[in-house]
PDB file of C-alpha atoms in Angstrom:
ATOM      1  CA  MET H   1     240.435 -64.074  49.885  1.00 55.00           C
ATOM      2  CA  ALA H   2     239.517 -61.118  52.097  1.00 67.00           C
ATOM      3  CA  GLU H   3     238.565 -57.794  50.572  1.00 90.00           C
ATOM      4  CA  GLN H   4     241.613 -55.501  50.696  1.00 91.00           C
ATOM      5  CA  LEU H   5     241.384 -52.742  53.283  1.00 96.00           C
ATOM      6  CA  LEU H   6     244.957 -51.380  53.345  1.00 97.00           C
ATOM      7  CA  GLU H   7     247.364 -51.758  50.418  1.00 97.00           C
ATOM      8  CA  ILE H   8     250.945 -50.468  50.621  1.00 97.00           C
ATOM      9  CA  LYS H   9     253.199 -50.856  47.594  1.00 97.00           C
ATOM     10  CA  ASP H  10     256.951 -50.215  47.408  1.00 97.00           C
ATOM     11  CA  LEU H  11     256.781 -47.526  50.097  1.00 97.00           C
ATOM     12  CA  HIS H  12     259.851 -45.337  50.580  1.00 97.00           C
ATOM     13  CA  ALA H  13     259.672 -42.824  53.419  1.00 97.00           C
ATOM     14  CA  GLY H  14     261.671 -41.184  56.148  1.00 95.00           C
ATOM     15  CA  VAL H  15     262.374 -38.090  58.166  1.00 93.00           C
ATOM     16  CA  GLU H  16     264.440 -35.139  56.931  1.00 89.00           C
ATOM     17  CA  ASP H  17     267.224 -36.692  54.812  1.00 88.00           C
ATOM     18  CA  LYS H  18     267.107 -40.146  56.416  1.00 94.00           C
ATOM     19  CA  GLU H  19     265.282 -42.924  54.564  1.00 96.00           C
ATOM     20  CA  ILE H  20     263.703 -45.341  57.040  1.00 97.00           C
ATOM     21  CA  LEU H  21     261.272 -47.395  54.940  1.00 97.00           C
ATOM     22  CA  LYS H  22     263.003 -48.778  51.875  1.00 96.00           C
ATOM     23  CA  GLY H  23     260.496 -50.295  49.493  1.00 96.00           C
ATOM     24  CA  LEU H  24     258.017 -51.778  51.944  1.00 97.00           C
ATOM     25  CA  SER H  25     254.914 -53.596  50.671  1.00 97.00           C
ATOM     26  CA  LEU H  26     252.043 -54.786  52.852  1.00 96.00           C
ATOM     27  CA  SER H  27     248.389 -55.754  52.395  1.00 96.00           C
ATOM     28  CA  VAL H  28     245.738 -56.075  55.113  1.00 97.00           C
ATOM     29  CA  GLY H  29     242.378 -57.608  54.259  1.00 97.00           C
ATOM     30  CA  LYS H  30     239.047 -56.786  55.847  1.00 96.00           C
ATOM     31  CA  GLY H  31     238.504 -58.777  59.038  1.00 96.00           C
ATOM     32  CA  GLU H  32     242.162 -59.740  59.376  1.00 97.00           C
ATOM     33  CA  VAL H  33     244.679 -59.442  62.221  1.00 96.00           C
ATOM     34  CA  HIS H  34     248.269 -58.755  61.160  1.00 97.00           C
ATOM     35  CA  VAL H  35     251.280 -58.604  63.465  1.00 96.00           C
ATOM     36  CA  ILE H  36     254.531 -56.774  62.788  1.00 96.00           C
ATOM     37  CA  LEU H  37     257.645 -57.999  64.575  1.00 94.00           C
ATOM     38  CA  GLY H  38     261.187 -56.734  64.311  1.00 91.00           C
ATOM     39  CA  PRO H  39     264.190 -55.566  66.318  1.00 90.00           C
ATOM     40  CA  ASN H  40     264.360 -52.051  67.725  1.00 89.00           C
ATOM     41  CA  GLY H  41     265.108 -49.429  65.086  1.00 89.00           C
ATOM     42  CA  SER H  42     263.765 -51.488  62.193  1.00 92.00           C
ATOM     43  CA  GLY H  43     261.067 -48.942  61.249  1.00 94.00           C
ATOM     44  CA  LYS H  44     257.954 -50.386  62.907  1.00 94.00           C
ATOM     45  CA  SER H  45     256.712 -47.218  64.615  1.00 93.00           C
ATOM     46  CA  THR H  46     257.707 -45.159  61.579  1.00 95.00           C
ATOM     47  CA  LEU H  47     255.433 -47.347  59.440  1.00 97.00           C
ATOM     48  CA  MET H  48     252.484 -46.782  61.791  1.00 96.00           C
ATOM     49  CA  ASN H  49     253.035 -43.024  61.828  1.00 96.00           C
ATOM     50  CA  ILE H  50     253.291 -42.859  58.050  1.00 97.00           C
ATOM     51  CA  ILE H  51     250.098 -44.870  57.589  1.00 97.00           C
ATOM     52  CA  MET H  52     248.405 -42.357  59.902  1.00 97.00           C
ATOM     53  CA  GLY H  53     249.887 -39.356  58.056  1.00 96.00           C
ATOM     54  CA  HIS H  54     252.226 -37.915  60.694  1.00 95.00           C
ATOM     55  CA  PRO H  55     253.550 -34.638  59.194  1.00 94.00           C
ATOM     56  CA  LYS H  56     257.059 -35.305  60.531  1.00 94.00           C
ATOM     57  CA  TYR H  57     257.563 -38.031  57.928  1.00 95.00           C
ATOM     58  CA  THR H  58     257.841 -37.690  54.154  1.00 95.00           C
ATOM     59  CA  VAL H  59     256.816 -40.293  51.586  1.00 96.00           C
ATOM     60  CA  THR H  60     259.316 -40.279  48.724  1.00 95.00           C
ATOM     61  CA  GLY H  61     258.045 -43.233  46.711  1.00 96.00           C
ATOM     62  CA  GLY H  62     255.373 -45.901  46.436  1.00 97.00           C
ATOM     63  CA  SER H  63     251.694 -45.706  47.317  1.00 96.00           C
ATOM     64  CA  MET H  64     249.160 -46.321  50.075  1.00 97.00           C
ATOM     65  CA  THR H  65     245.489 -47.027  49.446  1.00 97.00           C
ATOM     66  CA  PHE H  66     242.652 -47.533  51.928  1.00 97.00           C
ATOM     67  CA  GLU H  67     239.512 -49.242  50.646  1.00 96.00           C
ATOM     68  CA  GLY H  68     240.856 -48.694  47.140  1.00 95.00           C
ATOM     69  CA  GLU H  69     241.326 -44.934  47.584  1.00 96.00           C
ATOM     70  CA  ASP H  70     244.793 -43.390  47.400  1.00 96.00           C
ATOM     71  CA  MET H  71     245.582 -41.831  50.762  1.00 96.00           C
ATOM     72  CA  THR H  72     249.255 -40.984  50.248  1.00 93.00           C
ATOM     73  CA  GLU H  73     248.531 -37.245  50.325  1.00 92.00           C
ATOM     74  CA  MET H  74     245.628 -37.297  52.819  1.00 95.00           C
ATOM     75  CA  LYS H  75     245.852 -35.280  56.039  1.00 95.00           C
ATOM     76  CA  THR H  76     245.746 -37.154  59.337  1.00 95.00           C
ATOM     77  CA  PHE H  77     242.205 -36.018  60.201  1.00 93.00           C
ATOM     78  CA  GLU H  78     241.003 -37.205  56.776  1.00 95.00           C
ATOM     79  CA  ARG H  79     242.463 -40.649  57.416  1.00 96.00           C
ATOM     80  CA  SER H  80     240.751 -40.742  60.816  1.00 95.00           C
ATOM     81  CA  ARG H  81     237.409 -39.932  59.230  1.00 94.00           C
ATOM     82  CA  LYS H  82     237.965 -42.720  56.692  1.00 95.00           C
ATOM     83  CA  GLY H  83     238.305 -45.185  59.578  1.00 96.00           C
ATOM     84  CA  LEU H  84     241.963 -45.357  60.648  1.00 97.00           C
ATOM     85  CA  PHE H  85     242.944 -45.296  64.323  1.00 97.00           C
ATOM     86  CA  LEU H  86     246.405 -45.234  65.917  1.00 96.00           C
ATOM     87  CA  SER H  87     247.047 -46.311  69.492  1.00 94.00           C
ATOM     88  CA  PHE H  88     250.314 -44.723  70.560  1.00 87.00           C
ATOM     89  CA  GLN H  89     253.254 -46.481  72.163  1.00 84.00           C
ATOM     90  CA  THR H  90     253.597 -43.486  74.502  1.00 87.00           C
ATOM     91  CA  PRO H  91     250.250 -41.634  74.738  1.00 91.00           C
ATOM     92  CA  GLU H  92     250.499 -37.865  75.131  1.00 92.00           C
ATOM     93  CA  GLU H  93     249.048 -35.910  78.040  1.00 96.00           C
ATOM     94  CA  ILE H  94     246.654 -33.207  76.809  1.00 96.00           C
ATOM     95  CA  PRO H  95     245.707 -30.639  79.484  1.00 97.00           C
ATOM     96  CA  GLY H  96     242.385 -28.874  78.969  1.00 97.00           C
ATOM     97  CA  ILE H  97     240.756 -31.690  76.965  1.00 97.00           C
ATOM     98  CA  ILE H  98     238.364 -33.851  79.007  1.00 98.00           C
ATOM     99  CA  VAL H  99     238.219 -37.532  78.023  1.00 98.00           C
ATOM    100  CA  GLU H 100     234.425 -37.602  77.588  1.00 98.00           C
ATOM    101  CA  ASN H 101     234.359 -34.415  75.519  1.00 97.00           C
ATOM    102  CA  MET H 102     237.218 -35.595  73.306  1.00 97.00           C
ATOM    103  CA  LEU H 103     235.511 -38.906  72.562  1.00 97.00           C
ATOM    104  CA  ARG H 104     232.105 -37.362  71.879  1.00 97.00           C
ATOM    105  CA  THR H 105     233.591 -34.692  69.603  1.00 96.00           C
ATOM    106  CA  ALA H 106     235.689 -37.279  67.757  1.00 95.00           C
ATOM    107  CA  LYS H 107     232.682 -39.538  67.252  1.00 95.00           C
ATOM    108  CA  GLN H 108     230.656 -36.646  65.831  1.00 94.00           C
ATOM    109  CA  ALA H 109     233.511 -35.726  63.480  1.00 92.00           C
ATOM    110  CA  ILE H 110     233.749 -39.310  62.204  1.00 91.00           C
ATOM    111  CA  THR H 111     230.034 -39.987  61.785  1.00 89.00           C
ATOM    112  CA  GLY H 112     229.038 -36.448  60.748  1.00 90.00           C
ATOM    113  CA  GLU H 113     226.036 -36.783  63.042  1.00 91.00           C
ATOM    114  CA  LYS H 114     225.177 -35.273  66.423  1.00 93.00           C
ATOM    115  CA  VAL H 115     225.918 -37.689  69.267  1.00 94.00           C
ATOM    116  CA  LYS H 116     223.195 -37.548  71.925  1.00 95.00           C
ATOM    117  CA  LEU H 117     224.675 -37.043  75.364  1.00 95.00           C
ATOM    118  CA  LEU H 118     222.745 -39.490  77.561  1.00 97.00           C
ATOM    119  CA  PRO H 119     223.078 -42.607  75.338  1.00 96.00           C
ATOM    120  CA  PHE H 120     226.729 -41.719  74.779  1.00 97.00           C
ATOM    121  CA  ARG H 121     227.406 -41.459  78.509  1.00 97.00           C
ATOM    122  CA  LYS H 122     225.651 -44.782  79.111  1.00 97.00           C
ATOM    123  CA  GLU H 123     227.836 -46.485  76.474  1.00 97.00           C
ATOM    124  CA  LEU H 124     230.968 -44.796  77.807  1.00 98.00           C
ATOM    125  CA  LYS H 125     230.271 -45.888  81.384  1.00 97.00           C
ATOM    126  CA  ALA H 126     229.623 -49.497  80.327  1.00 97.00           C
ATOM    127  CA  THR H 127     232.796 -49.623  78.237  1.00 97.00           C
ATOM    128  CA  MET H 128     234.877 -48.207  81.079  1.00 96.00           C
ATOM    129  CA  GLN H 129     233.471 -50.857  83.415  1.00 96.00           C
ATOM    130  CA  GLU H 130     234.521 -53.585  80.977  1.00 93.00           C
ATOM    131  CA  LEU H 131     238.039 -52.130  80.975  1.00 93.00           C
ATOM    132  CA  LYS H 132     237.998 -51.900  84.798  1.00 92.00           C
ATOM    133  CA  MET H 133     238.412 -48.117  84.613  1.00 94.00           C
ATOM    134  CA  ASP H 134     237.179 -45.757  87.314  1.00 94.00           C
ATOM    135  CA  PRO H 135     234.302 -43.803  85.681  1.00 94.00           C
ATOM    136  CA  GLU H 136     235.633 -40.540  87.132  1.00 96.00           C
ATOM    137  CA  TYR H 137     238.462 -40.690  84.616  1.00 96.00           C
ATOM    138  CA  ALA H 138     235.921 -39.696  81.944  1.00 97.00           C
ATOM    139  CA  GLN H 139     235.874 -36.205  83.487  1.00 97.00           C
ATOM    140  CA  ARG H 140     239.650 -35.812  83.752  1.00 98.00           C
ATOM    141  CA  TYR H 141     242.004 -34.204  81.274  1.00 98.00           C
ATOM    142  CA  LEU H 142     243.211 -36.735  78.699  1.00 97.00           C
ATOM    143  CA  ASN H 143     246.061 -38.798  80.189  1.00 96.00           C
ATOM    144  CA  VAL H 144     247.074 -36.012  82.617  1.00 97.00           C
ATOM    145  CA  GLY H 145     248.259 -37.692  85.805  1.00 95.00           C
ATOM    146  CA  PHE H 146     247.336 -41.126  84.457  1.00 94.00           C
ATOM    147  CA  SER H 147     249.639 -44.061  85.168  1.00 91.00           C
ATOM    148  CA  GLY H 148     251.146 -45.929  82.221  1.00 88.00           C
ATOM    149  CA  GLY H 149     248.494 -48.634  82.513  1.00 89.00           C
ATOM    150  CA  GLU H 150     245.669 -46.088  82.741  1.00 92.00           C
ATOM    151  CA  LYS H 151     246.916 -44.359  79.596  1.00 93.00           C
ATOM    152  CA  LYS H 152     246.929 -47.644  77.694  1.00 91.00           C
ATOM    153  CA  ARG H 153     243.419 -48.524  78.896  1.00 93.00           C
ATOM    154  CA  THR H 154     242.273 -45.099  77.752  1.00 95.00           C
ATOM    155  CA  GLU H 155     243.688 -45.876  74.306  1.00 95.00           C
ATOM    156  CA  ILE H 156     241.591 -49.058  74.184  1.00 95.00           C
ATOM    157  CA  LEU H 157     238.594 -47.084  75.465  1.00 97.00           C
ATOM    158  CA  GLN H 158     238.999 -44.753  72.472  1.00 97.00           C
ATOM    159  CA  LEU H 159     239.293 -47.759  70.154  1.00 97.00           C
ATOM    160  CA  LEU H 160     236.047 -49.291  71.418  1.00 97.00           C
ATOM    161  CA  MET H 161     234.087 -46.032  71.450  1.00 97.00           C
ATOM    162  CA  LEU H 162     235.201 -44.822  68.007  1.00 97.00           C
ATOM    163  CA  ASN H 163     235.023 -48.278  66.353  1.00 96.00           C
ATOM    164  CA  PRO H 164     237.397 -47.650  63.404  1.00 97.00           C
ATOM    165  CA  LYS H 165     237.812 -49.858  60.336  1.00 97.00           C
ATOM    166  CA  LEU H 166     241.550 -50.348  60.868  1.00 98.00           C
ATOM    167  CA  ALA H 167     243.231 -50.268  64.287  1.00 97.00           C
ATOM    168  CA  LEU H 168     246.965 -49.556  64.272  1.00 97.00           C
ATOM    169  CA  LEU H 169     248.291 -50.670  67.657  1.00 95.00           C
ATOM    170  CA  ASP H 170     251.880 -49.588  68.322  1.00 93.00           C
ATOM    171  CA  GLU H 171     253.065 -51.595  71.347  1.00 90.00           C
ATOM    172  CA  THR H 172     249.861 -50.838  73.235  1.00 87.00           C
ATOM    173  CA  ASP H 173     250.915 -53.557  75.685  1.00 84.00           C
ATOM    174  CA  SER H 174     254.377 -52.157  76.489  1.00 83.00           C
ATOM    175  CA  GLY H 175     255.125 -51.359  80.115  1.00 80.00           C
ATOM    176  CA  LEU H 176     252.004 -53.092  81.435  1.00 85.00           C
ATOM    177  CA  ASP H 177     251.744 -55.632  84.220  1.00 85.00           C
ATOM    178  CA  VAL H 178     250.183 -59.050  83.648  1.00 87.00           C
ATOM    179  CA  ASP H 179     246.667 -58.009  84.673  1.00 87.00           C
ATOM    180  CA  ALA H 180     246.701 -54.859  82.528  1.00 86.00           C
ATOM    181  CA  VAL H 181     247.923 -56.811  79.481  1.00 88.00           C
ATOM    182  CA  GLN H 182     245.014 -59.213  79.984  1.00 89.00           C
ATOM    183  CA  ILE H 183     242.497 -56.343  80.076  1.00 89.00           C
ATOM    184  CA  VAL H 184     244.003 -54.682  76.983  1.00 89.00           C
ATOM    185  CA  SER H 185     244.043 -58.023  75.148  1.00 91.00           C
ATOM    186  CA  GLU H 186     240.369 -58.630  75.939  1.00 92.00           C
ATOM    187  CA  GLY H 187     239.546 -55.074  74.837  1.00 93.00           C
ATOM    188  CA  VAL H 188     241.197 -55.546  71.455  1.00 94.00           C
ATOM    189  CA  ALA H 189     239.418 -58.883  71.036  1.00 94.00           C
ATOM    190  CA  LYS H 190     236.079 -57.216  71.840  1.00 95.00           C
ATOM    191  CA  PHE H 191     236.768 -54.611  69.143  1.00 96.00           C
ATOM    192  CA  HIS H 192     237.804 -56.987  66.370  1.00 96.00           C
ATOM    193  CA  ASN H 193     235.214 -58.539  64.078  1.00 95.00           C
ATOM    194  CA  GLU H 194     234.780 -59.521  60.422  1.00 95.00           C
ATOM    195  CA  ASP H 195     234.161 -55.901  59.404  1.00 94.00           C
ATOM    196  CA  ASN H 196     237.379 -54.366  60.780  1.00 96.00           C
ATOM    197  CA  SER H 197     241.080 -55.159  60.943  1.00 97.00           C
ATOM    198  CA  CYS H 198     244.067 -54.845  63.267  1.00 97.00           C
ATOM    199  CA  LEU H 199     247.718 -54.143  62.500  1.00 97.00           C
ATOM    200  CA  ILE H 200     249.665 -54.769  65.695  1.00 96.00           C
ATOM    201  CA  ILE H 201     253.261 -54.102  66.742  1.00 94.00           C
ATOM    202  CA  THR H 202     254.209 -56.008  69.873  1.00 88.00           C
ATOM    203  CA  HIS H 203     257.138 -57.465  71.784  1.00 79.00           C
ATOM    204  CA  ASN H 204     254.808 -59.187  74.259  1.00 73.00           C
ATOM    205  CA  THR H 205     252.680 -61.673  72.372  1.00 80.00           C
ATOM    206  CA  ARG H 206     250.297 -62.134  75.315  1.00 80.00           C
ATOM    207  CA  ILE H 207     248.188 -59.347  73.781  1.00 85.00           C
ATOM    208  CA  LEU H 208     247.447 -61.779  70.943  1.00 89.00           C
ATOM    209  CA  GLU H 209     246.028 -64.542  73.164  1.00 84.00           C
ATOM    210  CA  HIS H 210     242.404 -63.649  72.439  1.00 85.00           C
ATOM    211  CA  LEU H 211     242.920 -62.958  68.731  1.00 90.00           C
ATOM    212  CA  LYS H 212     243.210 -65.161  65.666  1.00 92.00           C
ATOM    213  CA  VAL H 213     246.329 -63.908  63.882  1.00 94.00           C
ATOM    214  CA  ASP H 214     246.120 -64.160  60.092  1.00 95.00           C
ATOM    215  CA  LYS H 215     249.597 -63.019  59.100  1.00 96.00           C
ATOM    216  CA  VAL H 216     252.933 -62.111  60.666  1.00 95.00           C
ATOM    217  CA  HIS H 217     255.440 -59.762  59.046  1.00 95.00           C
ATOM    218  CA  VAL H 218     259.067 -59.397  60.109  1.00 94.00           C
ATOM    219  CA  LEU H 219     260.419 -55.897  59.505  1.00 95.00           C
ATOM    220  CA  MET H 220     264.153 -55.253  59.332  1.00 93.00           C
ATOM    221  CA  ASN H 221     266.043 -52.266  58.016  1.00 92.00           C
ATOM    222  CA  GLY H 222     262.901 -50.705  56.595  1.00 95.00           C
ATOM    223  CA  GLN H 223     261.718 -53.742  54.634  1.00 94.00           C
ATOM    224  CA  ILE H 224     259.491 -56.785  55.167  1.00 95.00           C
ATOM    225  CA  VAL H 225     262.024 -59.619  55.093  1.00 93.00           C
ATOM    226  CA  GLU H 226     259.848 -62.567  56.086  1.00 93.00           C
ATOM    227  CA  GLU H 227     256.138 -63.363  56.297  1.00 95.00           C
ATOM    228  CA  GLY H 228     254.161 -66.261  57.644  1.00 94.00           C
ATOM    229  CA  GLY H 229     251.374 -67.395  59.917  1.00 94.00           C
ATOM    230  CA  PRO H 230     251.157 -67.505  63.740  1.00 91.00           C
ATOM    231  CA  GLU H 231     253.872 -70.156  63.786  1.00 91.00           C
ATOM    232  CA  LEU H 232     256.372 -67.429  62.891  1.00 91.00           C
ATOM    233  CA  ILE H 233     255.675 -65.781  66.262  1.00 89.00           C
ATOM    234  CA  GLU H 234     256.616 -68.964  68.085  1.00 88.00           C
ATOM    235  CA  ASP H 235     259.772 -69.322  65.997  1.00 88.00           C
ATOM    236  CA  ILE H 236     260.918 -65.791  66.840  1.00 88.00           C
ATOM    237  CA  ASN H 237     259.984 -66.190  70.513  1.00 84.00           C
ATOM    238  CA  SER H 238     262.260 -69.211  70.701  1.00 86.00           C
ATOM    239  CA  ARG H 239     265.096 -68.199  68.353  1.00 86.00           C
ATOM    240  CA  GLY H 240     264.949 -64.410  68.158  1.00 84.00           C
ATOM    241  CA  PHE H 241     265.745 -62.414  65.025  1.00 84.00           C
ATOM    242  CA  ALA H 242     269.406 -63.425  64.657  1.00 79.00           C
ATOM    243  CA  HIS H 243     268.779 -66.313  62.265  1.00 78.00           C
ATOM    244  CA  ILE H 244     266.608 -64.143  59.995  1.00 82.00           C
ATOM    245  CA  ARG H 245     269.264 -61.427  59.980  1.00 75.00           C
ATOM    246  CA  GLU H 246     271.930 -63.999  59.100  1.00 73.00           C
ATOM    247  CA  GLU H 247     269.825 -65.340  56.222  1.00 73.00           C
ATOM    248  CA  GLN H 248     269.370 -61.809  54.880  1.00 71.00           C
ATOM    249  CA  GLU H 249     273.076 -61.005  55.126  1.00 66.00           C
ATOM    250  CA  GLY H 250     274.031 -64.369  53.679  1.00 55.00           C
TER     251      GLY H 250
END
């Protein structure tokens, strides 16, 4: 059994007076790839934001631990330094912040060590080439004027350069054409190894083609209602969520 990296127990959380997660429990082991599926509005993105410590959301019950340490009250930047990374469904444009400078500063904040410029630039250029990104994007403001596909590739660029322990990928493949999905999929596969883990939300399972999925969780109405292996993905692709919903209601 894999060493536990993320442990969520009986999590209740929401925004303002609305409870969205209603007693959710989830465990992710070191080196594992977990996939979360569920209909729109089931709480998938809320879960990712709460794991990352988004201040908009409030935890009202349960606990979250990362590498055995309680992180329920941790600030977002503290979680990042511990090794959590969130790839957004809709990445924000940030004028005034150059991609290269953001990545170098973030890496220094995570490692606590000075990042030498020339080796960093060499690594950044090589990683951008692997992602088929124009190297001039490294000197542009983060996501400003980027296409949807360029924004998503930049998210994967951040993932590869920062090398977190747990990657939270919230529909990183949404809105991408076939070629872009292939590049993103290969990027995630390049990142993943036995020392880190992925928790992935997706509606397009092509992003999983280069990954060995360990566990699939179906989220409905703020709770995990079914779990299984990769075969559960195929079942939902062919039958949808209706039969699971009927079983829950029945």
